[in-house]
Coordinates of C-alpha atoms in Angstrom, one line a residue:
M1 CA 61.8 1.5 -20.3
S2 CA 64.6 -0.4 -18.7
R3 CA 64.6 -4.0 -18.7
A4 CA 66.1 -6.1 -15.9
L5 CA 66.7 -9.8 -15.6
V6 CA 66.9 -11.6 -12.3
I7 CA 67.8 -15.3 -12.3
G8 CA 67.0 -17.2 -9.2
A9 CA 63.8 -16.8 -7.2
G10 CA 65.1 -17.3 -3.6
P11 CA 65.1 -14.4 -1.1
A12 CA 67.9 -12.6 -2.6
G13 CA 66.4 -12.7 -6.2
L14 CA 63.0 -11.8 -5.0
M15 CA 64.3 -8.8 -3.1
A16 CA 66.3 -7.7 -6.1
A17 CA 63.0 -7.9 -8.2
E18 CA 61.3 -6.0 -5.7
T19 CA 63.9 -3.2 -5.5
L20 CA 64.1 -2.9 -9.2
S21 CA 60.5 -2.9 -10.1
A22 CA 59.8 -0.3 -7.3
A23 CA 62.2 2.0 -9.2
G24 CA 60.1 1.5 -12.5
V25 CA 62.2 -1.0 -14.3
T26 CA 60.6 -3.7 -16.1
V27 CA 61.5 -6.9 -14.4
T28 CA 61.6 -10.7 -15.7
L29 CA 62.4 -13.1 -12.7
C30 CA 63.3 -16.7 -14.0
E31 CA 63.5 -19.8 -11.8
A32 CA 64.7 -23.2 -12.7
K33 CA 62.0 -24.9 -10.5
P34 CA 58.4 -25.3 -10.7
S35 CA 57.8 -22.8 -8.0
V36 CA 59.6 -19.9 -6.4
G37 CA 61.2 -19.7 -2.8
R38 CA 61.5 -23.5 -2.3
K39 CA 64.4 -23.3 0.3
F40 CA 62.7 -20.3 1.8
L41 CA 59.7 -22.3 2.6
M42 CA 61.8 -25.2 3.8
A43 CA 63.7 -22.9 6.2
G44 CA 60.2 -22.0 7.6
K45 CA 58.8 -25.3 8.2
S46 CA 60.2 -25.2 11.8
G47 CA 59.7 -21.6 12.3
L48 CA 61.1 -19.0 10.0
N49 CA 63.8 -17.2 11.7
L50 CA 64.3 -14.0 9.6
T51 CA 66.8 -12.2 11.6
K52 CA 68.2 -11.3 15.0
D53 CA 67.2 -8.3 16.7
E54 CA 70.5 -6.5 17.6
P55 CA 72.7 -3.6 16.5
V56 CA 74.3 -3.6 13.2
A57 CA 77.9 -3.9 14.9
A58 CA 76.7 -7.0 16.6
L59 CA 75.0 -8.4 13.3
L60 CA 78.1 -7.8 11.4
S61 CA 80.3 -9.7 13.9
Q62 CA 78.6 -12.9 13.2
Y63 CA 79.9 -13.1 9.7
E64 CA 83.2 -14.7 9.2
T65 CA 84.6 -12.0 7.1
V66 CA 82.8 -9.0 6.1
P67 CA 84.2 -7.5 2.8
P68 CA 83.3 -3.7 2.1
A69 CA 80.3 -4.8 -0.1
L70 CA 78.8 -7.1 2.5
D71 CA 79.3 -4.5 5.2
A72 CA 77.6 -1.9 2.9
A73 CA 74.7 -4.2 2.2
L74 CA 74.1 -5.2 5.7
R75 CA 74.4 -1.7 7.1
L76 CA 71.8 -0.5 4.7
F77 CA 69.2 -3.5 5.2
D78 CA 70.0 -4.6 8.9
A79 CA 67.9 -6.4 11.3
A80 CA 65.8 -3.3 11.9
A81 CA 65.2 -3.1 8.2
V82 CA 64.2 -6.7 8.0
Q83 CA 61.6 -6.3 10.6
E84 CA 60.0 -3.0 9.0
W85 CA 59.9 -4.7 5.6
T86 CA 58.1 -7.7 7.1
R87 CA 55.6 -5.6 8.7
G88 CA 55.2 -3.5 5.5
L89 CA 54.2 -6.9 3.8
G90 CA 51.4 -7.1 6.5
Q91 CA 53.0 -9.9 8.5
E92 CA 53.1 -9.5 12.2
I93 CA 56.4 -10.6 14.0
F94 CA 57.8 -11.4 17.4
T95 CA 61.2 -11.4 19.1
G96 CA 62.1 -14.6 21.1
S97 CA 63.9 -14.7 24.4
T98 CA 67.3 -15.0 22.5
G99 CA 66.7 -12.0 20.2
R100 CA 65.6 -14.3 17.0
V101 CA 62.7 -12.6 15.1
F102 CA 59.9 -14.7 13.7
P103 CA 56.6 -14.2 11.8
T104 CA 53.8 -14.8 14.2
A105 CA 52.5 -17.3 11.9
M106 CA 55.9 -19.3 12.5
K107 CA 55.8 -20.1 8.6
A108 CA 57.3 -18.8 5.5
S109 CA 54.1 -19.3 3.3
P110 CA 52.0 -16.4 4.4
L111 CA 55.1 -14.0 3.9
L112 CA 56.0 -15.4 0.6
R113 CA 52.3 -15.0 -0.8
A114 CA 52.2 -11.3 0.4
W115 CA 55.6 -11.0 -1.2
L116 CA 54.5 -12.4 -4.6
A117 CA 51.4 -10.2 -4.4
R118 CA 53.6 -7.3 -4.0
L119 CA 55.9 -8.2 -6.9
D120 CA 52.8 -9.0 -8.9
G121 CA 51.3 -5.4 -8.1
Q122 CA 54.7 -3.9 -9.3
G123 CA 54.6 -5.5 -12.6
V124 CA 57.2 -8.3 -12.0
T125 CA 56.9 -11.3 -14.7
I126 CA 57.8 -14.7 -13.0
R127 CA 58.7 -17.5 -15.2
T128 CA 59.5 -20.8 -13.8
R129 CA 61.1 -24.0 -15.3
L130 CA 63.8 -21.8 -16.8
R131 CA 67.3 -23.1 -16.1
W132 CA 70.0 -20.9 -16.9
R133 CA 72.9 -22.0 -19.2
G134 CA 74.8 -18.9 -19.9
W135 CA 74.7 -16.3 -22.5
D136 CA 74.9 -15.8 -26.2
A137 CA 75.1 -12.8 -28.4
K138 CA 71.4 -11.7 -27.7
G139 CA 71.3 -12.3 -24.0
A140 CA 70.8 -14.9 -21.2
V141 CA 70.1 -18.4 -22.4
F142 CA 67.9 -20.7 -20.7
D143 CA 66.5 -24.5 -21.0
A144 CA 62.7 -24.0 -21.2
P145 CA 60.0 -26.6 -21.5
Q146 CA 59.7 -25.6 -25.2
G147 CA 63.4 -25.7 -25.9
R148 CA 66.2 -23.0 -25.6
E149 CA 65.3 -19.6 -25.0
T150 CA 67.1 -16.3 -24.9
I151 CA 66.3 -13.3 -22.9
A152 CA 67.6 -9.9 -23.3
A153 CA 68.1 -7.3 -20.7
D154 CA 69.7 -4.0 -19.9
V155 CA 71.1 -5.3 -16.3
T156 CA 71.2 -8.9 -14.9
V157 CA 71.1 -9.9 -11.4
I158 CA 72.1 -13.4 -10.7
A159 CA 71.0 -15.0 -7.2
T160 CA 71.1 -18.7 -7.9
G161 CA 72.1 -19.9 -4.3
G162 CA 74.9 -21.9 -3.0
A163 CA 75.6 -25.7 -3.3
S164 CA 73.5 -27.3 -0.7
W165 CA 69.9 -28.6 -1.1
A166 CA 70.1 -29.3 -4.7
R167 CA 66.4 -30.6 -4.9
L168 CA 65.3 -27.2 -3.7
G169 CA 67.2 -25.3 -6.5
S170 CA 70.7 -24.7 -5.0
D171 CA 72.9 -27.0 -6.7
G172 CA 75.9 -24.6 -7.7
A173 CA 75.7 -25.7 -11.4
W174 CA 75.9 -21.9 -12.2
S175 CA 79.6 -21.8 -11.0
E176 CA 80.9 -23.5 -14.4
V177 CA 79.1 -20.8 -16.3
L178 CA 80.7 -17.9 -14.5
K179 CA 84.2 -19.8 -14.4
A180 CA 84.0 -20.0 -18.1
E181 CA 83.7 -16.2 -18.0
G182 CA 86.8 -15.7 -16.1
V183 CA 85.1 -14.9 -12.8
R184 CA 87.0 -15.8 -9.8
L185 CA 85.3 -18.4 -7.6
A186 CA 86.2 -20.0 -4.0
A187 CA 85.5 -23.7 -3.9
F188 CA 82.2 -24.6 -2.2
A189 CA 82.3 -26.1 1.4
P190 CA 79.6 -27.0 3.9
S191 CA 78.5 -24.6 6.5
N192 CA 76.0 -25.1 9.2
A193 CA 76.5 -28.7 8.7
G194 CA 76.2 -32.0 10.3
L195 CA 79.6 -33.7 11.3
A196 CA 80.5 -37.3 10.5
V197 CA 81.7 -39.3 13.6
P198 CA 82.7 -42.9 13.3
W199 CA 80.8 -44.2 16.5
S200 CA 81.5 -47.8 17.6
A201 CA 78.6 -50.4 18.1
H202 CA 78.8 -49.2 21.7
M203 CA 76.7 -46.1 20.8
A204 CA 74.1 -47.5 18.6
P205 CA 71.3 -47.7 21.5
F206 CA 71.6 -43.8 21.9
F207 CA 71.3 -42.8 18.2
G208 CA 68.5 -40.2 18.0
Q209 CA 69.1 -38.8 21.4
A210 CA 69.8 -35.4 22.1
I211 CA 73.0 -34.2 23.8
K212 CA 72.0 -31.1 26.0
S213 CA 73.4 -29.0 28.7
V214 CA 76.9 -29.0 27.0
R215 CA 79.2 -26.6 25.7
W216 CA 80.9 -27.5 22.3
K217 CA 84.3 -25.9 21.1
A218 CA 86.4 -25.9 18.0
G219 CA 89.1 -23.5 17.5
D220 CA 88.0 -20.2 18.9
I221 CA 84.3 -20.8 18.4
T222 CA 82.1 -22.1 21.4
S223 CA 78.4 -23.0 21.4
R224 CA 75.9 -24.1 24.1
G225 CA 73.3 -25.6 21.8
E226 CA 72.2 -29.2 21.8
A227 CA 73.0 -31.7 19.2
I228 CA 71.5 -34.9 18.0
L229 CA 73.6 -38.1 18.2
S230 CA 73.1 -40.0 15.0
A231 CA 74.3 -43.1 13.4
R232 CA 76.5 -40.8 11.0
G233 CA 77.7 -38.5 13.8
L234 CA 76.3 -35.3 15.2
E235 CA 73.6 -33.1 13.8
G236 CA 71.9 -29.8 15.1
G237 CA 72.2 -26.2 16.1
G238 CA 74.9 -26.8 18.8
I239 CA 77.5 -27.8 16.4
Y240 CA 76.4 -26.2 13.2
S241 CA 78.1 -22.7 14.2
L242 CA 81.3 -24.5 14.7
S243 CA 81.5 -25.2 10.9
P244 CA 84.3 -22.5 10.0
A245 CA 86.6 -23.9 12.7
I246 CA 86.0 -27.6 11.6
R247 CA 86.9 -26.5 8.1
A248 CA 90.0 -24.9 9.1
G249 CA 91.0 -28.1 10.6
A250 CA 90.3 -27.6 14.3
S251 CA 89.3 -30.5 16.5
L252 CA 85.9 -30.9 18.1
A253 CA 85.6 -31.0 22.2
V254 CA 82.7 -31.0 24.2
D255 CA 82.3 -29.8 28.0
L256 CA 79.8 -32.4 29.3
V257 CA 79.3 -30.5 32.6
P258 CA 79.7 -26.6 31.7
D259 CA 78.2 -25.4 35.0
L260 CA 80.7 -27.3 37.0
S261 CA 84.5 -26.1 37.3
H262 CA 87.3 -28.5 37.1
A263 CA 88.0 -27.9 40.8
A264 CA 84.3 -28.6 41.5
L265 CA 84.6 -32.0 39.7
T266 CA 88.0 -32.8 41.4
A267 CA 86.3 -32.1 44.9
R268 CA 83.6 -34.8 43.8
L269 CA 86.1 -37.6 43.1
P270 CA 85.6 -40.9 44.8
G271 CA 87.9 -41.4 47.9
R272 CA 88.6 -44.9 47.4
S273 CA 87.6 -47.9 45.2
P274 CA 87.0 -45.2 42.2
R275 CA 85.1 -46.6 39.4
L276 CA 84.4 -44.2 36.4
G277 CA 80.7 -45.6 35.7
P278 CA 79.2 -45.0 39.2
W279 CA 81.0 -41.7 39.5
L280 CA 79.3 -40.5 36.4
K281 CA 75.9 -42.0 37.3
S282 CA 75.4 -41.8 40.9
T283 CA 77.7 -38.7 41.9
L284 CA 77.4 -36.5 39.0
R285 CA 74.1 -37.9 37.7
L286 CA 74.9 -37.7 33.9
P287 CA 72.4 -39.1 31.5
P288 CA 73.1 -42.2 29.9
V289 CA 74.0 -40.6 26.5
K290 CA 76.6 -38.5 28.2
T291 CA 78.0 -41.4 30.1
A292 CA 78.2 -43.4 26.7
L293 CA 80.1 -40.7 25.2
V294 CA 82.7 -40.7 28.1
F295 CA 83.2 -44.4 27.5
E296 CA 83.3 -44.4 23.9
V297 CA 86.1 -41.6 23.9
G298 CA 87.7 -42.0 27.4
R299 CA 87.6 -45.7 28.2
A300 CA 91.4 -45.7 28.4
L301 CA 91.3 -43.4 31.5
A302 CA 88.9 -45.3 33.4
T303 CA 91.5 -46.2 35.8
Q304 CA 93.0 -42.7 36.3
P305 CA 90.5 -40.8 38.4
E306 CA 92.7 -37.8 38.7
R307 CA 92.1 -37.4 34.9
W308 CA 88.5 -37.7 34.9
P309 CA 87.7 -33.9 35.6
G310 CA 89.8 -32.8 32.5
L311 CA 88.1 -35.6 30.5
L312 CA 84.5 -34.4 31.3
K313 CA 85.7 -30.6 30.7
A314 CA 87.1 -31.4 27.2
L315 CA 86.1 -34.7 25.8
R316 CA 87.6 -34.8 22.2
L317 CA 85.4 -36.5 19.8
P318 CA 86.9 -38.2 16.5
V319 CA 85.5 -36.0 13.8
A320 CA 86.1 -37.4 10.3
G321 CA 84.8 -34.5 8.5
F322 CA 81.3 -33.1 7.2
L323 CA 78.1 -35.0 6.4
P324 CA 77.3 -34.6 2.6
M325 CA 77.5 -31.0 1.5
D326 CA 74.1 -31.2 -0.2
E327 CA 72.7 -31.7 3.2
A328 CA 74.2 -28.8 4.9
I329 CA 72.0 -25.7 5.6
S330 CA 74.3 -23.4 3.8
T331 CA 77.6 -23.3 1.8
A332 CA 80.6 -21.1 2.0
G333 CA 82.5 -20.3 -1.1
G334 CA 81.3 -19.1 -4.4
V335 CA 81.9 -15.8 -6.1
Q336 CA 84.8 -13.8 -4.7
F337 CA 84.2 -10.5 -3.5
D338 CA 87.3 -9.2 -5.3
A339 CA 85.7 -10.3 -8.6
L340 CA 82.9 -7.6 -7.8
T341 CA 82.7 -4.0 -7.6
P342 CA 81.5 -2.5 -4.2
D343 CA 78.0 -2.4 -5.6
L344 CA 78.1 -6.3 -6.5
M345 CA 78.7 -6.1 -10.3
L346 CA 80.9 -8.7 -11.7
R347 CA 84.2 -6.9 -12.8
A348 CA 84.6 -9.2 -15.8
M349 CA 81.0 -8.5 -17.0
P350 CA 79.6 -5.0 -16.9
G351 CA 75.8 -4.8 -16.0
V352 CA 75.7 -8.3 -14.4
F353 CA 75.4 -8.3 -10.6
C354 CA 75.5 -11.2 -8.1
A355 CA 73.7 -11.6 -4.7
G356 CA 72.7 -14.0 -2.0
E357 CA 74.4 -17.3 -1.0
M358 CA 76.3 -17.6 -4.2
L359 CA 78.6 -14.8 -3.0
D360 CA 81.7 -16.0 -1.0
W361 CA 80.5 -15.2 2.8
D362 CA 79.6 -17.4 5.7
A363 CA 77.4 -17.0 8.8
P364 CA 75.8 -19.2 11.6
T365 CA 72.0 -19.9 11.5
G366 CA 69.9 -17.5 13.8
G367 CA 68.5 -15.1 11.0
Y368 CA 71.9 -14.2 9.7
L369 CA 71.5 -16.2 6.5
I370 CA 68.3 -14.7 5.4
T371 CA 69.2 -11.4 6.5
A372 CA 72.4 -11.3 4.3
C373 CA 70.5 -12.7 1.4
L374 CA 67.7 -9.9 1.5
A375 CA 70.6 -7.3 2.2
T376 CA 72.7 -8.3 -0.8
G377 CA 69.8 -8.8 -3.1
Q378 CA 68.7 -5.2 -2.4
H379 CA 72.4 -3.9 -2.8
A380 CA 72.9 -5.7 -6.2
A381 CA 69.5 -4.1 -7.3
R382 CA 70.6 -0.6 -6.2
G383 CA 74.1 -1.2 -8.0
A384 CA 72.0 -2.1 -11.1
L385 CA 69.9 0.9 -10.9
A386 CA 73.0 3.0 -10.6
Y387 CA 74.3 1.4 -13.7
L388 CA 71.0 1.9 -15.5
E389 CA 71.3 5.7 -14.4
A390 CA 74.9 6.1 -15.6
A391 CA 74.2 4.5 -18.9
A392 CA 71.3 6.7 -19.7

């Protein structure tokens, strides 16, 4: 019987193990941490967003680039497939008003328990506290509690994550191993990440407050979500989706009154004795946190009322970069797709496949991250099965 080794027990690795074992392959799944699915469980703490219920074309449009291998993976395991798979594990789901799909339990732990029970029933051997270090002549080498250990396999699927949330297992250390094997890698970069903004002391009373009912813009990307003002900058769903544009050097602007046009604001300008503070507070009834932002960035325009509408419609914030990458929800970068065959096998290493966030793709939150991890995990496993069949 063929033997498969899966390295990394996040969603991509678990899906690869499920697909391989369902086909009758003997699977050993190795995880560096003491337990599996740690980042998956963390993602479910505030409600596990599994996918977005939308046609595959709309789904694909959310990924920054879609190489053929990623396109094939997502078409085979799209949003509808994610929902069917979840129900197949006995987990009820519901779709929110925005199309986001969640387990009814709103947690990841029941789904993970059901998933692990399925893997156990399919004969998957799960081993934890094994940190992968590369290969020797006999197979994959791990640091184990009892010392160095080598595991031989006919095919290997690597699904070791990106480079954020190292304490949960995604530390990117695997990149040095693959780089030494001649695999082409793109540098890691934060995605769905908080932004560093050097606020003045004037903003301190507003730290921790939400900035709501705004439209954020960076490059060609816009968002109507809210963000939290913090001592370090801005955090939250409203600005996470702007990460690709910010990485590319775009500036950040916020429309503080997205439901009022420039003309409507102009019509509300004071006729005489114009003062910016009273106009913002009494005429426009902006909340204090928005007023504070205006004075933080646009105080120099306080005596130029003709420029106030434009200031509110495109308030430019002085972003100094991202908050630490390890705190980002996800990372871009990793194994480049031109280093892989269409079925996600490393061209430099026949029989070794890659899946999940360690691949160089990027997507916003909203179910797209987990969907692509599941899809590429299945796709890599199918590629491994085809490789085994061809070698038989």
